[in-house]
PDB file of C-alpha atoms in Angstrom:
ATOM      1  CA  UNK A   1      15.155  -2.388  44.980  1.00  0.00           C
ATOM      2  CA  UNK A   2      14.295   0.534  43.251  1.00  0.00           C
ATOM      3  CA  UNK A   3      16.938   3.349  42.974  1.00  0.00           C
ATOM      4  CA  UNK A   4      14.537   6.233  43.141  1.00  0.00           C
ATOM      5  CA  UNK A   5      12.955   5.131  46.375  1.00  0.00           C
ATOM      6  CA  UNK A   6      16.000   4.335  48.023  1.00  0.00           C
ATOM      7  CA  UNK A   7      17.541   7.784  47.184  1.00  0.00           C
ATOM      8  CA  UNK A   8      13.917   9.491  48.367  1.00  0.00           C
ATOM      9  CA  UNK A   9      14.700   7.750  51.869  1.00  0.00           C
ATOM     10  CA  UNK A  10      17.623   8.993  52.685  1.00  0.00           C
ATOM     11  CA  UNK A  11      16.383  12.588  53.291  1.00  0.00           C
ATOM     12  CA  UNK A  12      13.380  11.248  55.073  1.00  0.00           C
ATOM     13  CA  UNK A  13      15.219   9.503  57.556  1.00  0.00           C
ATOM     14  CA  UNK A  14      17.598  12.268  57.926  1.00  0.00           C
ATOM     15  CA  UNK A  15      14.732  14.400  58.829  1.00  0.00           C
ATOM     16  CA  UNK A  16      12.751  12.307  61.024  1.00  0.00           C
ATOM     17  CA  UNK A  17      16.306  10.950  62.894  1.00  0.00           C
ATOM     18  CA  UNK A  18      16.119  14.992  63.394  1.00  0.00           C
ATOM     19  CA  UNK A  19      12.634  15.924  64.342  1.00  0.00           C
ATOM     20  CA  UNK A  20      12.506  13.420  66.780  1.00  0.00           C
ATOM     21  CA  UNK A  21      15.422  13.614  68.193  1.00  0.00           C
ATOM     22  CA  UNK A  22      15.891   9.781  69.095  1.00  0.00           C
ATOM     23  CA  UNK A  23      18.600   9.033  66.322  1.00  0.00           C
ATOM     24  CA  UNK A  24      18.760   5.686  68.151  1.00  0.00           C
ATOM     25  CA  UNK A  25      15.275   4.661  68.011  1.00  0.00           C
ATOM     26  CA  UNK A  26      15.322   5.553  64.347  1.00  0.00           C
ATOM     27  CA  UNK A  27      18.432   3.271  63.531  1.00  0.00           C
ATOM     28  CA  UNK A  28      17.386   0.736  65.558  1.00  0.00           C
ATOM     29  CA  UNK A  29      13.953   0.418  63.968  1.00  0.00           C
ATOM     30  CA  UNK A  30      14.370   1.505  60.503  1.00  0.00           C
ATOM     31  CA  UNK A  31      17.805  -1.517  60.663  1.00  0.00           C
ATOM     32  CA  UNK A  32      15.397  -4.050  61.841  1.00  0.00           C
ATOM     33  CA  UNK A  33      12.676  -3.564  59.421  1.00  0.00           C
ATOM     34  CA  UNK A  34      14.690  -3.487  56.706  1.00  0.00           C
ATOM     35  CA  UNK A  35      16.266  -6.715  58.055  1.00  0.00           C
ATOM     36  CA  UNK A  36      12.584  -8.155  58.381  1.00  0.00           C
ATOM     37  CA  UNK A  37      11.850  -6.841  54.361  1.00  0.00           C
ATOM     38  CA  UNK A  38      14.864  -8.804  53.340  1.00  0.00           C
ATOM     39  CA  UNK A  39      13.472 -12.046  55.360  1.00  0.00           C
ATOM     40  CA  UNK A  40      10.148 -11.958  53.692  1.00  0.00           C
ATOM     41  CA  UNK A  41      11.741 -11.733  50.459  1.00  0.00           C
ATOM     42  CA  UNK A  42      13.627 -14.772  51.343  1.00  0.00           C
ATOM     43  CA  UNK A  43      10.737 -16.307  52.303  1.00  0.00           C
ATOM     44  CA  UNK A  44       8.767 -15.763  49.160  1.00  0.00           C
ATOM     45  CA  UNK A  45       6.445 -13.141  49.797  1.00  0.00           C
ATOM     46  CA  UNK A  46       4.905 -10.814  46.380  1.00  0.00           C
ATOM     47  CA  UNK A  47       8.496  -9.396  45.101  1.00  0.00           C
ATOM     48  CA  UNK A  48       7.057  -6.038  44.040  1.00  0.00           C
ATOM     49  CA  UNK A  49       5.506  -4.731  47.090  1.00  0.00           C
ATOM     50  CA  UNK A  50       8.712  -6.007  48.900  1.00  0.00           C
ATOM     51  CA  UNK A  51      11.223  -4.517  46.863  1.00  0.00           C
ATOM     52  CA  UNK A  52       9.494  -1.197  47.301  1.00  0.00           C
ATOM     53  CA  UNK A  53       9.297  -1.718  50.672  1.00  0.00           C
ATOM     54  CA  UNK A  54      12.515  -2.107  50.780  1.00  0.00           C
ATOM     55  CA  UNK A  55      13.647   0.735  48.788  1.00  0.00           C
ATOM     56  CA  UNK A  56      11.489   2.635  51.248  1.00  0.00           C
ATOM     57  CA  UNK A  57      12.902   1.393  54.291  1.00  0.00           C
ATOM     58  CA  UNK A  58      16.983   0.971  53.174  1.00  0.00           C
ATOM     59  CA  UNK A  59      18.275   4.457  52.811  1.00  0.00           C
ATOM     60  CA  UNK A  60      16.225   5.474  56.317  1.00  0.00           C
ATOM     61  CA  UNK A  61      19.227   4.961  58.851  1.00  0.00           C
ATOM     62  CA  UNK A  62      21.641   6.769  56.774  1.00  0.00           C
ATOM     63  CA  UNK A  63      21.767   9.727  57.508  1.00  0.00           C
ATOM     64  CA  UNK A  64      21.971   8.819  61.103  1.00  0.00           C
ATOM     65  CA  UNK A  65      24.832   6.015  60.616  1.00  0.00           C
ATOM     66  CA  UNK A  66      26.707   8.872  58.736  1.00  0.00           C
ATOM     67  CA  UNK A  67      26.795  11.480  61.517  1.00  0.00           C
ATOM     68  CA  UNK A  68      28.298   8.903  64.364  1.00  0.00           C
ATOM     69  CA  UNK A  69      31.462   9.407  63.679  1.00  0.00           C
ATOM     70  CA  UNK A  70      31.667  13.064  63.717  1.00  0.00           C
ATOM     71  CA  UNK A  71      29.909  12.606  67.156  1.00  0.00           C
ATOM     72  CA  UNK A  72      32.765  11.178  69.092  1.00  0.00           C
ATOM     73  CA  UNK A  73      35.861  12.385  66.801  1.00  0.00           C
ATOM     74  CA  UNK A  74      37.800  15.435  67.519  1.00  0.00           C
ATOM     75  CA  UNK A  75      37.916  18.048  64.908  1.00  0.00           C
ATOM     76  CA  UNK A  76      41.545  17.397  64.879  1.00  0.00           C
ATOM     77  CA  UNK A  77      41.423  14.206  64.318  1.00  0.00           C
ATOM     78  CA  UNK A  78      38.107  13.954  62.490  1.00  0.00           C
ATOM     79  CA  UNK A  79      39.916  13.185  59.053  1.00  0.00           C
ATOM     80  CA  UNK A  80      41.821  10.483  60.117  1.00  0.00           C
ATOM     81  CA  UNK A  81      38.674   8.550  62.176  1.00  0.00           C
ATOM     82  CA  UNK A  82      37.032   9.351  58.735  1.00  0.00           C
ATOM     83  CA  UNK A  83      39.237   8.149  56.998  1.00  0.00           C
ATOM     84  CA  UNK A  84      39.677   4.787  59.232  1.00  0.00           C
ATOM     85  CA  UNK A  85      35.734   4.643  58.979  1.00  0.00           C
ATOM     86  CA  UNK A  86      35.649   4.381  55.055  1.00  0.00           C
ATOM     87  CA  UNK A  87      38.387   1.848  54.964  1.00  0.00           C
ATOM     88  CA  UNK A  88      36.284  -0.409  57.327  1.00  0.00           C
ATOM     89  CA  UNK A  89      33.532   0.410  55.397  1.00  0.00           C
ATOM     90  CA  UNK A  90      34.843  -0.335  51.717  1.00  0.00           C
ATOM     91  CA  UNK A  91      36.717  -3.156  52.925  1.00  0.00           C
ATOM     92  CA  UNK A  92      32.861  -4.513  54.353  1.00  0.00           C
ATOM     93  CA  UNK A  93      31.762  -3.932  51.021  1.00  0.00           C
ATOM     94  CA  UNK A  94      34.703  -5.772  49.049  1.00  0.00           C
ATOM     95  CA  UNK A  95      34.335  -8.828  51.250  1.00  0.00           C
ATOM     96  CA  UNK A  96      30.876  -9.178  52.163  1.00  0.00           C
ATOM     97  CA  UNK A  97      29.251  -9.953  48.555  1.00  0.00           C
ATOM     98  CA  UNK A  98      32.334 -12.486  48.469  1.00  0.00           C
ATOM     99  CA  UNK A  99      31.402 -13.983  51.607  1.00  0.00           C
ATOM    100  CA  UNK A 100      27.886 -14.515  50.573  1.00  0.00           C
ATOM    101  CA  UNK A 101      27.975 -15.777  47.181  1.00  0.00           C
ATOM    102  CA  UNK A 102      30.487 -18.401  49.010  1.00  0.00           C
ATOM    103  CA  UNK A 103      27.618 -18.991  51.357  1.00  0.00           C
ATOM    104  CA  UNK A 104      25.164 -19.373  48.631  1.00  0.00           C
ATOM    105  CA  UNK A 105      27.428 -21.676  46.734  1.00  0.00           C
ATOM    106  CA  UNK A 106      28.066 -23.926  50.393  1.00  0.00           C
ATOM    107  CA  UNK A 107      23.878 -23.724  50.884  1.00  0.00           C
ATOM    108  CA  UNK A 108      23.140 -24.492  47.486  1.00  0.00           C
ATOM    109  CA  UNK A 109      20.897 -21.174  47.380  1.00  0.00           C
ATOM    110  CA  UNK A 110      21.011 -17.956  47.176  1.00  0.00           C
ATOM    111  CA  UNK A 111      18.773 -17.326  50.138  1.00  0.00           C
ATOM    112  CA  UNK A 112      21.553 -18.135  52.338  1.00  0.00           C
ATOM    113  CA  UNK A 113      23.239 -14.876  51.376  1.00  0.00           C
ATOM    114  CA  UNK A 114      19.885 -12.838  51.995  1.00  0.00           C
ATOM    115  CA  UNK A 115      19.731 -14.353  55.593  1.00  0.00           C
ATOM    116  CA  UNK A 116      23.256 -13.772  55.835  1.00  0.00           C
ATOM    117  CA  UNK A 117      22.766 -10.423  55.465  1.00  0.00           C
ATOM    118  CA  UNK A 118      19.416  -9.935  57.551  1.00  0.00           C
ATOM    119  CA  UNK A 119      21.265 -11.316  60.320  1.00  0.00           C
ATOM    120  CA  UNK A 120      24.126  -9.022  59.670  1.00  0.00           C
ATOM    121  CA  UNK A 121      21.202  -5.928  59.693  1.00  0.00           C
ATOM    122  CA  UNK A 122      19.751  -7.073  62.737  1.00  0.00           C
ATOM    123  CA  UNK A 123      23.278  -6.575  64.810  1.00  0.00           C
ATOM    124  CA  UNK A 124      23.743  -3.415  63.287  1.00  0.00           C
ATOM    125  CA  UNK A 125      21.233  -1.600  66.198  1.00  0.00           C
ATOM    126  CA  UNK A 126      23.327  -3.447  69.028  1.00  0.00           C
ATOM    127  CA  UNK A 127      26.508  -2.587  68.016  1.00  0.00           C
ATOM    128  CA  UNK A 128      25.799   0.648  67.571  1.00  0.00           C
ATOM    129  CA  UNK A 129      24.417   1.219  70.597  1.00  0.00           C
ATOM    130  CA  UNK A 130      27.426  -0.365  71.842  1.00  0.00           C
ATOM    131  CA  UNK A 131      29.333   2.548  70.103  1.00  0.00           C
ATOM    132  CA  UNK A 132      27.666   5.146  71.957  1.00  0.00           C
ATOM    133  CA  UNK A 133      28.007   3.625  75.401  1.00  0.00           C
ATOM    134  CA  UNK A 134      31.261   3.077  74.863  1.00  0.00           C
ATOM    135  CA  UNK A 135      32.365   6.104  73.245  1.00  0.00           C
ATOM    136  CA  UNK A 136      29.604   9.185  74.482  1.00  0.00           C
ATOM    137  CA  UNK A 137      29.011   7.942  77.927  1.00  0.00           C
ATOM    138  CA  UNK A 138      32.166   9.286  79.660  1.00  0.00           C
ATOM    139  CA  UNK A 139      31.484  12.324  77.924  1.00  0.00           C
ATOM    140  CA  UNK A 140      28.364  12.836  78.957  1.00  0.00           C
ATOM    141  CA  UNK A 141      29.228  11.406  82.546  1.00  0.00           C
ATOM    142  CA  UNK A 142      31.996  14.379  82.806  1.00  0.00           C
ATOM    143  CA  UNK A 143      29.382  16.650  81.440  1.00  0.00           C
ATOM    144  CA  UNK A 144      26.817  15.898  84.210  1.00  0.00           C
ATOM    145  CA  UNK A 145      29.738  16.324  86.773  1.00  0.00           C
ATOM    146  CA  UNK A 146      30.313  19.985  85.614  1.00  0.00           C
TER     147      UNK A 146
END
């Protein structure tokens, strides 16, 4: 993937996550194609125009992944859910290369590890819906009371 493309996308999906006010849509849909890039790389496809795509597509959700947490945390506690949320987070990234490249070595290719991780993207939209239901509805149930 190409750096510069990557880093352009996270703005844009910022921005659109913004203008059109359906954050989830634009996780859901920006995880899934980028899951779908990574299986057509897999699969073989022209590695250029993929890897751009890619680039394009992988830094989209970001900016919308980034503001959940300060959705549903309390100011007062905001720096410890932070905190708990980049410990997950670093601890995904420690393991997860780990856990592929033993995958790849188990498959006997490295593709294994790509599909690993397309599967991996395309749970991301359910479970964070899953988050907000679980965490916003009460809220918003409470709110609609008032």
């Amino acid at each position: 993937m190409h750096g510069g493309t990557a880093a352009l996308s996270v703005p844009v999906g910022g921005y659109l996550a913004d203008r059109t006010g359906s954050r989830n849509a634009m996780l859901a849909v920006s995880c899934l194609a980028f899951a779908a890039l990574v299986l057509v790389l897999w699969r073989g496809s022209e590695t250029l125009s993929t890897l751009v795509a890619l680039g394009l597509v992988c830094g989209l959700p970001a900016g919308a992944i980034m503001s959940l947490p300060a959705r549903v945390l309390e100011p007062t506690t905001r720096a410890l859910g932070m905190g708990l949320f980049y410990t997950v987070y670093y601890a995904t990234m420690l393991v997860a290369p780990w856990l592929g490249g033993k995958l790849a070595l188990w498959a006997g290719s490295a593709g294994a590890a790509l599909g690993l991780g397309s599967a991996a993207l395309l749970a991301c939209p359910i479970l964070l819906w899953g988050f907000e239901r679980r965490l916003l509805l009460p809220e918003r149930t409470i709110a609609q009371v008032n």
